[in-house]
PDB file of C-alpha atoms in Angstrom:
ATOM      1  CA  UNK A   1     108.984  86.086 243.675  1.00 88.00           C
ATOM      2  CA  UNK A   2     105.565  84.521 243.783  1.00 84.00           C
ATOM      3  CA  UNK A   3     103.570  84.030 246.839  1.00 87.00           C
ATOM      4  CA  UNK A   4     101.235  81.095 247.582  1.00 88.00           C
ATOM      5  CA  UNK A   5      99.104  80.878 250.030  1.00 92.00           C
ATOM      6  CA  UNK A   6      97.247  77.349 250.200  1.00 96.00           C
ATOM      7  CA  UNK A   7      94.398  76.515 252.404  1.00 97.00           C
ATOM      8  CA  UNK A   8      93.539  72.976 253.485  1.00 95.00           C
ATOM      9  CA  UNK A   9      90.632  70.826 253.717  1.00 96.00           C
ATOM     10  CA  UNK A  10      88.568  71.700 250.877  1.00 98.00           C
ATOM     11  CA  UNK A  11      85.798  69.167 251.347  1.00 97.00           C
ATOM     12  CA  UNK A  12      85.537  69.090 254.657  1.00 97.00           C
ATOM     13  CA  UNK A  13      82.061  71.027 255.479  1.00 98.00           C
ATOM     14  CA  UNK A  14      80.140  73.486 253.385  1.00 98.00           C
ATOM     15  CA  UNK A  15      81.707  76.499 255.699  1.00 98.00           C
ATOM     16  CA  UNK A  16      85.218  75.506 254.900  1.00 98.00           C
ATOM     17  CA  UNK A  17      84.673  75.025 251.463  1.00 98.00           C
ATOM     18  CA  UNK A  18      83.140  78.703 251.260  1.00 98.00           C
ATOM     19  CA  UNK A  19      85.682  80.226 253.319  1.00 98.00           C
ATOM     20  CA  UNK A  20      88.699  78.837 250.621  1.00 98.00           C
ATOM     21  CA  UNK A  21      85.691  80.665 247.993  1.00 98.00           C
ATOM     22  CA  UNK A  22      85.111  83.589 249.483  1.00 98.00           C
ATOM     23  CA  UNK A  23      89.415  84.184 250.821  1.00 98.00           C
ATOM     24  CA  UNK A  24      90.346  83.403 247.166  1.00 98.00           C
ATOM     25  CA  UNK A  25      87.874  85.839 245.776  1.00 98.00           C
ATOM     26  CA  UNK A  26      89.117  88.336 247.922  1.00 97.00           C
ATOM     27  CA  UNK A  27      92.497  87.819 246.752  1.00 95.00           C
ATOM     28  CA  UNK A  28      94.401  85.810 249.637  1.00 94.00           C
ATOM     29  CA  UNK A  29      94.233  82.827 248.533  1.00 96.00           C
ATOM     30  CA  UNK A  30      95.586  81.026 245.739  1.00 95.00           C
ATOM     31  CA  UNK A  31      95.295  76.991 246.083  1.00 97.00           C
ATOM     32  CA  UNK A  32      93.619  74.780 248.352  1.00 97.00           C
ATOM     33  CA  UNK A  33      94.305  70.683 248.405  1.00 97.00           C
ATOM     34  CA  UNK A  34      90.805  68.421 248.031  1.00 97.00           C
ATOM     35  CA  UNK A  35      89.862  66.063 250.678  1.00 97.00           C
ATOM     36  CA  UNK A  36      87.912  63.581 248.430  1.00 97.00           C
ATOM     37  CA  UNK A  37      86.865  61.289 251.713  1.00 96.00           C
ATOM     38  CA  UNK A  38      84.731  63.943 252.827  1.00 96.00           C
ATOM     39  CA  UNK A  39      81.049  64.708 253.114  1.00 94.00           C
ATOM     40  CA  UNK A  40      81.058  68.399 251.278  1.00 97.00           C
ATOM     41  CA  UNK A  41      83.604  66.524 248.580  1.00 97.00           C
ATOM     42  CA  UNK A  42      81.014  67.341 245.514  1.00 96.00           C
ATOM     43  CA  UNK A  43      79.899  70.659 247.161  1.00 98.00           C
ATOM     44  CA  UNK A  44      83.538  71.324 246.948  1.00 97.00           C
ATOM     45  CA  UNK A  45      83.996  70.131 243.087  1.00 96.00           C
ATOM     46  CA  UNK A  46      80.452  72.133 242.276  1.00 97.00           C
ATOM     47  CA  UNK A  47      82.227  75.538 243.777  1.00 97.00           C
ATOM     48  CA  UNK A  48      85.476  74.292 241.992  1.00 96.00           C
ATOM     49  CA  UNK A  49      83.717  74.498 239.071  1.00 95.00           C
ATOM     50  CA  UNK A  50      82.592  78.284 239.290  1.00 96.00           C
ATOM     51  CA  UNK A  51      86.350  79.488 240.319  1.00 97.00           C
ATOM     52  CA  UNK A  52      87.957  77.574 237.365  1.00 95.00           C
ATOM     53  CA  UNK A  53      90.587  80.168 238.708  1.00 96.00           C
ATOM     54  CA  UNK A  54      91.555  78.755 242.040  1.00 96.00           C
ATOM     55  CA  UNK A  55      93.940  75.825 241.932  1.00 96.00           C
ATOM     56  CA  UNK A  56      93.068  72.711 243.533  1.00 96.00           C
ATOM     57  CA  UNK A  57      95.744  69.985 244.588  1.00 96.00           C
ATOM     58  CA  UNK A  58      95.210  66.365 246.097  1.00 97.00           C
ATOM     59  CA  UNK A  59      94.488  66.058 250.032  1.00 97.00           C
ATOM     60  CA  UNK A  60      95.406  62.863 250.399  1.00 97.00           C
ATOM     61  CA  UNK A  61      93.649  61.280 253.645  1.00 96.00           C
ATOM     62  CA  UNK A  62      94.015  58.546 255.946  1.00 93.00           C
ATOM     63  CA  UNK A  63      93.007  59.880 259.835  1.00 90.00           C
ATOM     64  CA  UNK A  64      89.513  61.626 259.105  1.00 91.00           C
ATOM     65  CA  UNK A  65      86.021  60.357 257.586  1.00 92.00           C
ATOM     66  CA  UNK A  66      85.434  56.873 255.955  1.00 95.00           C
ATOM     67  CA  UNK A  67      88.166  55.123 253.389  1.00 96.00           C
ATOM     68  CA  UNK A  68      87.125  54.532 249.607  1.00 97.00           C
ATOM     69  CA  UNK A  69      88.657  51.355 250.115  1.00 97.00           C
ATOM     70  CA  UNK A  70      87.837  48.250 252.569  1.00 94.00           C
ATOM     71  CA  UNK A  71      90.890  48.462 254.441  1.00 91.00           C
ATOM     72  CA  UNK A  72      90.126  47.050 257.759  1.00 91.00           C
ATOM     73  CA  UNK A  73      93.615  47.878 259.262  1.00 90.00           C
ATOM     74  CA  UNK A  74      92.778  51.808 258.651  1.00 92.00           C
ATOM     75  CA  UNK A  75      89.704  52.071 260.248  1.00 92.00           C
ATOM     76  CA  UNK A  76      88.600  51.926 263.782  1.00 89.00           C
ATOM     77  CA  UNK A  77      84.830  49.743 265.005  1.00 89.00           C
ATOM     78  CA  UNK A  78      83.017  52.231 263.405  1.00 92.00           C
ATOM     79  CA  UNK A  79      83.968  52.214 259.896  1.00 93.00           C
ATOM     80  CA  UNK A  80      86.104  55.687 260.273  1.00 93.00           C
ATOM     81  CA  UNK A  81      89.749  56.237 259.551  1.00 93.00           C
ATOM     82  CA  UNK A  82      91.839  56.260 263.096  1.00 88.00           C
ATOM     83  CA  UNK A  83      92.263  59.818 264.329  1.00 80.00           C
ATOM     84  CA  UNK A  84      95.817  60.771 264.386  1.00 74.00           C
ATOM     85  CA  UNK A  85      95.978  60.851 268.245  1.00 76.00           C
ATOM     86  CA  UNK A  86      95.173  56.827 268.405  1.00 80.00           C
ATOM     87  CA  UNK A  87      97.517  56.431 265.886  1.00 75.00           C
ATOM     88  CA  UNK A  88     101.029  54.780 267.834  1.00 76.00           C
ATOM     89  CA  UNK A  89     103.937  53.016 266.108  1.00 79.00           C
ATOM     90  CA  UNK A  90     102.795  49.406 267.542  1.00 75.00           C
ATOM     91  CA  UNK A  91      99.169  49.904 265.227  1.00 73.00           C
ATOM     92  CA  UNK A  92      99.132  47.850 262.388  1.00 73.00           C
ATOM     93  CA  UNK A  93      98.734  49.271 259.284  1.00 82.00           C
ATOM     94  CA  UNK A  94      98.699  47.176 256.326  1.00 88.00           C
ATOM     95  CA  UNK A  95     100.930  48.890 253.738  1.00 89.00           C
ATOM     96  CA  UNK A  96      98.782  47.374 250.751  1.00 96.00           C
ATOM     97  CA  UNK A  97      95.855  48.963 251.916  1.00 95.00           C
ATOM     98  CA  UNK A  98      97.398  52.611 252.506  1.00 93.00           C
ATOM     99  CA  UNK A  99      98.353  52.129 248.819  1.00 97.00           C
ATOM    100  CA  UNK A 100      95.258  51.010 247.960  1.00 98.00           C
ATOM    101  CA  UNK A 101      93.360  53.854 249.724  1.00 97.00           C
ATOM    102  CA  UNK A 102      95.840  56.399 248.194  1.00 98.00           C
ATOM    103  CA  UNK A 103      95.390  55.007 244.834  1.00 98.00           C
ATOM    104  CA  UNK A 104      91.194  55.575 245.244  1.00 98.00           C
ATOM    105  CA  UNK A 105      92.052  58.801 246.353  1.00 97.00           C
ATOM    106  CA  UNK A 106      93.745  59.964 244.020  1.00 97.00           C
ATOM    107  CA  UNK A 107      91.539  58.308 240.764  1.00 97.00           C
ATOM    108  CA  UNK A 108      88.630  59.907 242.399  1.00 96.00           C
ATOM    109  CA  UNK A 109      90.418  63.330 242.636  1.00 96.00           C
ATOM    110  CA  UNK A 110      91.700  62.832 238.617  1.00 92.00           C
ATOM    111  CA  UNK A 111      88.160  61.710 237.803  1.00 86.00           C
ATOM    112  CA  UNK A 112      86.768  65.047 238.438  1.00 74.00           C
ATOM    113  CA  UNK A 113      89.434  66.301 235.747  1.00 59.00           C
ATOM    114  CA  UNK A 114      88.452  64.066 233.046  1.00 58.00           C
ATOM    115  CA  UNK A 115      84.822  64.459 232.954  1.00 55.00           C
ATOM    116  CA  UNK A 116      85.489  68.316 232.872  1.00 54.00           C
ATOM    117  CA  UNK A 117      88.969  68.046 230.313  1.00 43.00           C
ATOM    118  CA  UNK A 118      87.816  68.241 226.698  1.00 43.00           C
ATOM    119  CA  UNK A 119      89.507  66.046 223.991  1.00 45.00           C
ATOM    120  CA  UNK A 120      92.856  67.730 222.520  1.00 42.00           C
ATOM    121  CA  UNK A 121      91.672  67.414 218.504  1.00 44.00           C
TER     122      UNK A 121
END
């Protein structure tokens, strides 16, 4: 049997994203998910980069930070994604632009990949 032990919110601040470093150096951790919305998102992909032996999943996001997208039904006056406390049954989320800010998400998140990936000849 094979343990995992994943850690969220890589991405998030610089502190998280050395904590998921420094726990998977040490041996406890063994995956973490990518928030891509976030404002340590590239300090995140730089560390990624030195730990080619950590493996990083997909965080998809719609309750913290800003949206890639212009979705106006997932964001409250400010321009930030509604915290999950606000969020209620009755709110209106348009589905198109949940698939739409999923979609961003997750080409930004496969971007990363590509640029590193080398070509299979």
């Amino acid at each position: 049997m094979k343990l995992i032990i994943n850690a969220d919110d890589f991405g998030l601040t610089r502190g998280i994203n050395y904590g998921i470093i420094d726990a998977h150096h040490l041996g406890v951790l063994t995956s973490t998910t990518l928030m891509v919305t976030m404002p340590a998102f590239e300090h995140a992909v730089d560390l990624a980069k030195q730990t080619p032996t950590l493996a990083i999943g997909l965080h998809l996001n719609l309750t913290l930070g800003k949206p890639l997208t212009n979705g106006s039904s997932l964001v409250d006056s400010n321009g930030e994604m509604i915290k999950p406390k606000y969020i209620t049954p009755e709110y209106p989320y348009e589905e198109v632009e949940i698939y739409e800010e999923f979609r961003a998400q997750y080409n930004r998140f496969f971007c990363i990949h590509e640029k590193e990936a080398k070509p299979s000849r």
